[in-house]
Short mmCIF file of C-alpha atoms and ligand atoms in Angstrom, two decimals:
data_model
loop_
_atom_site.label_atom_id
_atom_site.label_comp_id
_atom_site.label_asym_id
_atom_site.label_seq_id
_atom_site.Cartn_x
_atom_site.Cartn_y
_atom_site.Cartn_z
CA MET T 7 -4.31 -13.24 -42.98
CA ILE T 8 -2.55 -15.01 -40.11
CA GLN T 9 -0.02 -12.82 -38.32
CA THR T 10 3.38 -14.45 -37.93
CA CYS T 11 6.31 -13.53 -35.72
CA ASP T 12 7.83 -11.72 -38.70
CA ALA T 13 4.91 -9.34 -38.90
CA PRO T 14 4.20 -8.23 -35.35
CA VAL T 15 1.24 -6.03 -34.59
CA LYS T 16 2.60 -2.58 -33.77
CA PRO T 17 1.69 -1.81 -30.14
CA LYS T 18 -0.47 1.24 -29.66
CA GLU T 19 1.37 4.27 -28.33
CA LEU T 20 0.44 5.43 -24.84
CA PHE T 21 -0.77 8.95 -24.25
CA SER T 22 -0.11 10.03 -20.66
CA MET T 23 -0.25 13.69 -19.79
CA ILE T 24 -1.41 15.90 -16.98
CA VAL T 25 -3.78 18.73 -17.64
CA VAL T 26 -2.76 21.35 -15.09
CA MET T 27 -5.65 23.67 -14.31
CA GLU T 28 -5.10 27.33 -13.45
CA ARG T 29 -5.13 28.21 -9.76
CA GLY T 30 -8.54 29.84 -9.96
CA ALA T 31 -10.16 27.24 -12.25
CA THR T 32 -13.85 26.74 -11.45
CA PRO T 33 -15.45 23.34 -10.69
CA GLU T 34 -17.36 23.71 -13.98
CA GLN T 35 -14.13 24.21 -15.95
CA ILE T 36 -12.59 21.15 -14.24
CA GLN T 37 -15.67 19.06 -14.98
CA HIS T 38 -15.67 20.27 -18.57
CA MET T 39 -12.04 19.18 -19.00
CA VAL T 40 -12.79 15.76 -17.47
CA GLU T 41 -15.51 15.37 -20.11
CA ARG T 42 -13.15 16.46 -22.88
CA VAL T 43 -10.48 14.00 -21.71
CA GLU T 44 -13.02 11.18 -21.67
CA GLY T 45 -14.50 12.36 -24.96
CA LEU T 46 -11.06 11.76 -26.49
CA GLY T 47 -11.27 8.15 -25.33
CA LEU T 48 -8.83 8.69 -22.46
CA LYS T 49 -9.17 7.74 -18.80
CA SER T 50 -9.27 10.72 -16.42
CA HIS T 51 -8.03 10.90 -12.83
CA VAL T 52 -8.74 14.15 -11.00
CA ILE T 53 -6.18 15.05 -8.35
CA ASN T 54 -7.15 17.95 -6.12
CA GLY T 55 -3.91 19.38 -4.76
CA THR T 56 -3.64 22.14 -2.19
CA GLU T 57 -2.45 24.59 -4.85
CA ARG T 58 -4.12 23.42 -8.03
CA THR T 59 -6.14 20.67 -9.61
CA VAL T 60 -4.62 18.40 -12.20
CA ILE T 61 -6.31 15.87 -14.42
CA ALA T 62 -4.22 12.90 -15.47
CA ALA T 63 -5.26 11.83 -18.97
CA ILE T 64 -4.14 8.34 -19.95
CA GLY T 65 -4.97 6.18 -22.93
CA GLU T 66 -4.25 5.54 -26.57
CA LYS T 67 -2.34 8.20 -28.46
CA ARG T 68 -4.10 10.07 -31.25
CA GLU T 69 -3.15 13.06 -33.34
CA GLN T 70 -3.61 16.52 -31.85
CA THR T 71 -4.70 15.30 -28.40
CA LYS T 72 -2.32 17.59 -26.50
CA GLU T 73 -3.22 20.64 -28.57
CA SER T 74 -6.90 19.93 -28.21
CA LEU T 75 -6.65 19.79 -24.39
CA GLU T 76 -4.41 22.87 -24.16
CA SER T 77 -7.11 25.05 -25.66
CA GLY T 78 -9.60 24.28 -22.84
CA ALA T 79 -10.88 27.09 -20.60
CA GLY T 80 -9.09 27.23 -17.25
CA VAL T 81 -6.16 25.07 -18.45
CA ALA T 82 -2.69 26.35 -17.47
CA GLU T 83 -0.64 23.72 -19.30
CA VAL T 84 -0.55 20.14 -20.52
CA MET T 85 2.59 18.19 -19.68
CA PRO T 86 3.79 14.63 -20.30
CA ILE T 87 4.15 12.22 -17.37
CA LEU T 88 7.63 10.79 -17.79
CA ALA T 89 7.62 8.00 -15.16
CA PRO T 90 6.44 4.54 -16.30
CA TYR T 91 3.86 4.59 -13.49
CA LYS T 92 1.50 7.51 -13.97
CA VAL T 93 -1.13 8.20 -11.28
CA ALA T 94 1.34 6.95 -8.63
CA SER T 95 4.02 9.46 -9.63
CA ARG T 96 5.03 12.66 -7.89
CA GLU T 97 4.81 14.42 -11.25
CA VAL T 98 1.04 14.05 -11.11
CA LYS T 99 0.66 14.87 -7.42
CA PRO T 100 3.49 16.70 -5.64
CA GLU T 101 1.74 16.64 -2.23
CA PRO T 102 1.98 13.46 -0.14
CA THR T 103 -1.17 11.34 0.04
CA GLU T 104 -2.63 10.65 3.45
CA VAL T 105 -4.60 7.44 3.72
CA VAL T 106 -7.27 7.37 6.41
CA ALA T 107 -9.06 4.11 7.19
CA GLY T 108 -11.02 4.13 10.43
CA SER T 109 -8.61 4.88 13.29
CA LEU T 110 -5.60 4.48 11.02
CA ARG T 111 -3.95 7.59 9.53
CA ILE T 112 -0.85 7.13 7.43
CA GLY T 113 1.11 9.79 5.56
CA ALA T 114 1.56 13.56 5.48
CA GLY T 115 3.40 13.69 8.82
CA THR T 116 1.43 11.09 10.76
CA ILE T 117 3.07 7.72 11.39
CA GLY T 118 0.51 4.95 11.66
CA VAL T 119 1.44 1.78 13.50
CA ILE T 120 -0.25 -1.50 12.58
CA SER T 121 0.48 -4.17 15.16
CA GLY T 122 -0.85 -7.65 15.81
CA PRO T 123 -0.25 -11.33 15.30
CA CYS T 124 0.91 -12.88 12.06
CA SER T 125 -2.23 -15.07 12.06
CA VAL T 126 -5.50 -14.79 13.93
CA GLU T 127 -5.53 -17.94 16.06
CA ASP T 128 -8.35 -17.61 18.57
CA GLU T 129 -10.41 -15.00 20.39
CA GLU T 130 -8.22 -14.71 23.47
CA GLN T 131 -4.98 -14.43 21.47
CA LEU T 132 -6.42 -11.69 19.26
CA ILE T 133 -8.30 -9.60 21.79
CA SER T 134 -5.48 -9.61 24.35
CA THR T 135 -3.06 -8.50 21.60
CA ALA T 136 -5.45 -5.83 20.36
CA ARG T 137 -5.82 -4.38 23.86
CA ALA T 138 -2.05 -4.39 24.46
CA VAL T 139 -1.07 -2.77 21.16
CA LYS T 140 -3.82 -0.18 21.46
CA ALA T 141 -2.58 0.77 24.95
CA ALA T 142 0.91 1.18 23.46
CA GLY T 143 -0.35 3.59 20.78
CA ALA T 144 -0.92 1.41 17.72
CA THR T 145 -3.70 2.65 15.45
CA GLY T 146 -4.22 -0.45 13.33
CA LEU T 147 -4.62 -4.13 14.17
CA ARG T 148 -3.02 -6.68 11.86
CA GLY T 149 -3.80 -10.38 11.73
CA GLY T 150 -4.03 -12.82 8.85
CA ALA T 151 -7.20 -14.87 8.38
CA PHE T 152 -6.15 -16.10 4.94
CA LYS T 153 -2.49 -17.07 5.20
CA PRO T 154 -0.10 -17.56 2.29
CA ARG T 155 2.07 -20.40 3.65
CA THR T 156 5.07 -21.91 1.91
CA SER T 157 3.89 -25.40 2.82
CA PRO T 158 0.33 -26.64 2.21
CA TYR T 159 0.62 -28.54 5.52
CA SER T 160 1.15 -25.36 7.59
CA PHE T 161 -1.72 -23.51 9.32
CA GLN T 162 -3.70 -21.77 6.58
CA GLY T 163 -5.69 -19.33 8.72
CA LEU T 164 -9.18 -19.28 10.23
CA LYS T 165 -10.71 -17.67 7.10
CA GLU T 166 -14.12 -16.07 7.77
CA GLU T 167 -14.01 -17.08 11.44
CA GLY T 168 -10.77 -15.09 11.73
CA LEU T 169 -12.33 -12.10 9.99
CA LYS T 170 -15.19 -12.16 12.52
CA LEU T 171 -12.72 -12.16 15.39
CA LEU T 172 -10.91 -9.17 13.84
CA ALA T 173 -14.19 -7.27 13.49
CA ALA T 174 -15.03 -8.06 17.14
CA ALA T 175 -11.60 -6.77 18.22
CA ARG T 176 -12.24 -3.54 16.28
CA GLU T 177 -15.62 -3.25 17.98
CA GLU T 178 -13.99 -3.33 21.39
CA THR T 179 -10.77 -1.38 20.78
CA GLY T 180 -11.63 0.90 17.86
CA LEU T 181 -8.51 -0.27 16.01
CA ALA T 182 -8.74 -0.37 12.20
CA VAL T 183 -8.41 -3.91 10.85
CA VAL T 184 -5.66 -4.72 8.33
CA THR T 185 -5.83 -8.23 6.90
CA GLU T 186 -4.66 -10.10 3.82
CA VAL T 187 -6.72 -11.07 0.81
CA MET T 188 -5.18 -13.80 -1.33
CA SER T 189 -7.71 -14.32 -4.08
CA THR T 190 -10.12 -12.31 -6.21
CA ASP T 191 -12.83 -14.71 -4.99
CA ASP T 192 -12.42 -13.44 -1.42
CA VAL T 193 -12.21 -9.68 -2.03
CA ASP T 194 -15.85 -8.96 -1.14
CA LEU T 195 -15.75 -11.21 1.91
CA VAL T 196 -12.57 -9.63 3.30
CA ALA T 197 -13.81 -6.12 2.49
CA LYS T 198 -16.95 -6.83 4.53
CA TYR T 199 -14.84 -7.09 7.71
CA ALA T 200 -11.59 -5.18 7.04
CA ASP T 201 -10.68 -1.49 6.90
CA VAL T 202 -7.50 -2.13 4.90
CA LEU T 203 -6.96 -5.07 2.54
CA GLN T 204 -3.39 -6.33 2.48
CA VAL T 205 -2.01 -7.68 -0.77
CA GLY T 206 0.92 -9.84 0.31
CA ALA T 207 4.39 -10.08 -1.17
CA ARG T 208 3.53 -13.30 -3.00
CA ASN T 209 0.62 -11.60 -4.75
CA MET T 210 2.21 -8.27 -5.63
CA GLN T 211 2.13 -9.21 -9.30
CA ASN T 212 -1.27 -10.93 -9.26
CA TYR T 213 -2.72 -8.35 -11.64
CA ARG T 214 -6.32 -9.59 -11.51
CA LEU T 215 -6.22 -9.30 -7.71
CA LEU T 216 -4.77 -5.78 -7.95
CA GLU T 217 -7.59 -4.79 -10.30
CA ALA T 218 -10.17 -6.31 -7.97
CA VAL T 219 -8.94 -4.38 -4.92
CA GLY T 220 -8.80 -1.28 -7.13
CA GLN T 221 -12.56 -1.51 -7.55
CA ILE T 222 -13.56 -1.53 -3.89
CA ASP T 223 -14.08 1.18 -1.33
CA ARG T 224 -11.32 0.09 1.06
CA ALA T 225 -7.70 1.15 1.48
CA VAL T 226 -5.06 -1.30 0.26
CA LEU T 227 -1.69 -2.12 1.82
CA LEU T 228 0.50 -3.37 -1.03
CA LYS T 229 3.58 -5.31 0.04
CA ARG T 230 6.67 -5.43 -2.12
CA GLY T 231 7.35 -8.81 -3.70
CA ALA T 232 10.51 -10.45 -2.37
CA SER T 233 12.14 -10.22 -5.80
CA ALA T 234 10.33 -7.17 -7.17
CA THR T 235 12.09 -3.96 -8.15
CA ILE T 236 10.71 -0.66 -6.90
CA ASP T 237 9.44 0.19 -10.38
CA GLU T 238 7.55 -3.11 -10.38
CA LEU T 239 6.08 -2.23 -6.97
CA LEU T 240 4.98 1.17 -8.27
CA LEU T 241 3.51 -0.34 -11.43
CA ALA T 242 1.60 -2.82 -9.24
CA ALA T 243 0.24 0.17 -7.26
CA GLU T 244 -0.67 1.76 -10.58
CA TYR T 245 -3.01 -1.18 -11.35
CA ILE T 246 -4.97 -0.36 -8.18
CA LEU T 247 -4.99 3.41 -8.79
CA ASN T 248 -5.95 2.90 -12.42
CA GLU T 249 -9.16 1.19 -11.28
CA GLY T 250 -10.08 4.29 -9.29
CA ASN T 251 -8.98 3.42 -5.73
CA PRO T 252 -6.67 6.25 -4.55
CA ASN T 253 -6.05 4.80 -1.05
CA VAL T 254 -2.91 2.76 -1.59
CA ILE T 255 -0.21 2.29 1.06
CA LEU T 256 3.11 0.84 -0.10
CA CYS T 257 5.02 -1.55 2.14
CA GLU T 258 8.71 -2.43 2.13
CA ARG T 259 8.96 -5.88 3.75
CA GLY T 260 12.42 -6.96 2.62
CA ILE T 261 13.76 -8.66 -0.48
CA ARG T 262 15.58 -11.90 -1.16
CA THR T 263 19.34 -11.58 -1.53
CA PHE T 264 22.39 -13.84 -1.13
CA GLU T 265 22.49 -12.81 2.54
CA SER T 266 21.20 -15.42 4.98
CA HIS T 267 21.67 -13.90 8.45
CA THR T 268 18.22 -12.32 8.17
CA ARG T 269 15.08 -13.92 6.68
CA PHE T 270 14.97 -11.18 4.02
CA THR T 271 17.18 -8.12 3.46
CA LEU T 272 15.40 -4.94 4.53
CA PRO T 273 16.50 -2.00 2.36
CA LEU T 274 15.53 1.21 4.10
CA ALA T 275 16.72 3.43 1.24
CA THR T 276 13.40 2.36 -0.28
CA VAL T 277 11.68 4.88 1.99
CA PRO T 278 13.35 8.12 0.83
CA TYR T 279 13.56 6.79 -2.73
CA LEU T 280 9.82 6.17 -2.84
CA HIS T 281 9.18 9.57 -1.28
CA HIS T 282 11.00 11.09 -4.25
CA LYS T 283 9.10 9.10 -6.82
CA THR T 284 5.58 8.80 -5.45
CA HIS T 285 3.05 10.65 -3.30
CA LEU T 286 1.82 7.36 -1.80
CA PRO T 287 2.65 6.68 1.86
CA VAL T 288 5.33 4.11 2.68
CA VAL T 289 5.14 1.62 5.53
CA VAL T 290 7.98 -0.62 6.68
CA ASP T 291 7.60 -4.19 7.98
CA PRO T 292 10.66 -4.96 10.12
CA SER T 293 9.18 -8.29 11.27
CA HIS T 294 9.26 -10.03 7.88
CA GLY T 295 12.16 -7.79 6.86
CA THR T 296 14.47 -9.34 9.48
CA GLY T 297 12.80 -12.56 10.60
CA HIS T 298 14.21 -12.27 14.13
CA THR T 299 12.43 -10.63 17.04
CA TYR T 300 15.64 -9.21 18.51
CA LEU T 301 16.29 -7.22 15.31
CA VAL T 302 12.77 -5.80 14.95
CA PRO T 303 12.85 -2.82 17.40
CA ASP T 304 16.13 -1.48 15.98
CA MET T 305 14.88 -1.70 12.39
CA ALA T 306 11.53 -0.15 13.37
CA ALA T 307 13.42 2.78 14.90
CA ALA T 308 15.61 3.04 11.79
CA ALA T 309 12.53 3.02 9.55
CA VAL T 310 10.99 5.92 11.49
CA ALA T 311 14.30 7.81 11.30
CA ALA T 312 14.36 7.21 7.52
CA GLY T 313 10.98 8.94 7.25
CA ALA T 314 8.60 5.96 7.02
CA ASP T 315 4.92 6.90 7.17
CA GLY T 316 4.08 3.80 9.13
CA LEU T 317 5.12 0.48 10.59
CA ILE T 318 3.53 -2.94 10.45
CA VAL T 319 4.82 -5.32 13.11
CA GLU T 320 4.00 -8.76 14.49
CA VAL T 321 3.08 -9.09 18.16
CA HIS T 322 1.91 -12.21 20.01
CA PRO T 323 0.98 -12.87 23.67
CA GLU T 324 3.27 -15.91 23.63
CA PRO T 325 5.53 -15.84 20.55
CA GLU T 326 6.93 -19.33 21.21
CA ALA T 327 3.44 -20.80 20.88
CA ALA T 328 2.48 -18.85 17.72
CA LEU T 329 1.06 -20.85 14.81
CA SER T 330 3.07 -18.73 12.36
CA ASP T 331 6.07 -16.40 12.46
CA GLY T 332 6.59 -16.64 16.24
CA TYR T 333 10.37 -16.24 15.83
CA GLN T 334 9.87 -12.69 14.50
CA SER T 335 6.96 -11.67 16.78
CA MET T 336 7.40 -9.31 19.73
CA THR T 337 5.93 -9.80 23.19
CA PHE T 338 3.67 -7.02 24.52
CA ASP T 339 6.56 -5.68 26.57
CA GLN T 340 8.95 -5.59 23.61
CA HIS T 341 6.27 -3.81 21.58
CA ASP T 342 5.73 -1.21 24.34
CA LYS T 343 9.43 -0.42 24.40
CA MET T 344 9.61 -0.25 20.60
CA MET T 345 6.73 2.24 20.60
CA ASP T 346 8.38 4.47 23.23
CA ARG T 347 11.56 4.57 21.23
CA CYS T 348 9.84 5.23 17.89
CA ALA T 349 7.75 8.04 19.43
CA LYS T 350 10.94 9.80 20.55
CA ILE T 351 12.53 9.46 17.12
CA ALA T 352 9.35 10.66 15.42
CA ALA T 353 9.25 13.76 17.62
CA ALA T 354 12.90 14.51 16.83
CA ILE T 355 12.14 14.68 13.10
CA ASP T 356 8.87 16.63 13.47
CA MET T 357 6.65 13.66 12.78
CA GLN T 358 3.83 12.45 14.95
CA LEU T 359 3.55 8.82 16.01
CA ALA T 360 -0.21 8.33 15.92
CA ALA T 361 -2.11 8.03 19.22
CA ARG T 362 0.90 9.25 21.19
C1 PEP Y 406 2.27 -11.26 6.66
O1 PEP Y 406 2.10 -10.03 6.74
O2 PEP Y 406 2.06 -12.06 7.60
C2 PEP Y 406 2.84 -11.79 5.39
C3 PEP Y 406 2.57 -13.01 4.97
O3 PEP Y 406 3.63 -10.91 4.79
P1 PEP Y 406 4.42 -10.96 3.37
O4 PEP Y 406 3.36 -11.00 2.32
O5 PEP Y 406 5.20 -9.69 3.37
O6 PEP Y 406 5.27 -12.19 3.39
MN1 MN Y 407 3.82 -13.19 9.17
#
């Protein structure tokens, strides 16, 4: 029989619970519970906390699932996950997640700084920037090789050539490479050269791309869409986590509002709010968030004061000549001063600005 709008198919109910293991649960008991969760047709995510291990169990609801899991050996309790996002939520993992990718450490008290040009333009531009930002204490090098441009006539990036230049800059400076991937077709190529794959604001809700980066062995920097709510950002992160990649860094890069004095509006309350809701580290991008170089150092300092786990900023040897986003890029000298200021603020709130 053909289903009509009058007779909708009832959606399946979601089962999402955490199986909290006892403090002294053995690895065998944990493994046994993972098998029981999967035997019930649910997906399991093991989260090893400092105090206890929990297993998130997510899938289609069936009768008696909770009771069946509660009876397992070594299980302390089975509790529902109330947030719409599951693996991303603080309910599942109270301790903050630290993401480590090469020289870049972000989260759990360490502030990582990812600095570099908006786009990779040529060898000299990239390597001189990499050397300068490294000397100032940055731990990651940014630079787009695949650029999402509003106009098809604007510079689109050097593609694989740009990725090779980024890898060469890492070779010389040791800086971890953070670069954008725009399409599922390019995930393997970008992952071959990068330490962290950036999913840009325009792709935050490209769910096939989120799934693809969830399946690789590289950290992901997920930027908030310009019109996305925080729940939508967290649900986008959930797509990546759900595929088994735990190394997700969230990025507030500003949202579109009625305000026009800045390119986007940069809401810093996002930082403490996300810290309440998720264990994932939060990075702030004051370059895209303001769109004006002269506003970037102040907002970088404010982001550190608000508790951000990292910064991502645009730096160019000659901003006026940049092929993209020059008007929001710092010179080396402006970046040095920003770093000095952020290091002082970090120290004042018992955080450590990496490489300082
Ligand atoms: C960028 O980092 O250069 C970029 C394009 O950022 P966003 O996706 O936040 O616009
Ligand atoms: Mn840019």
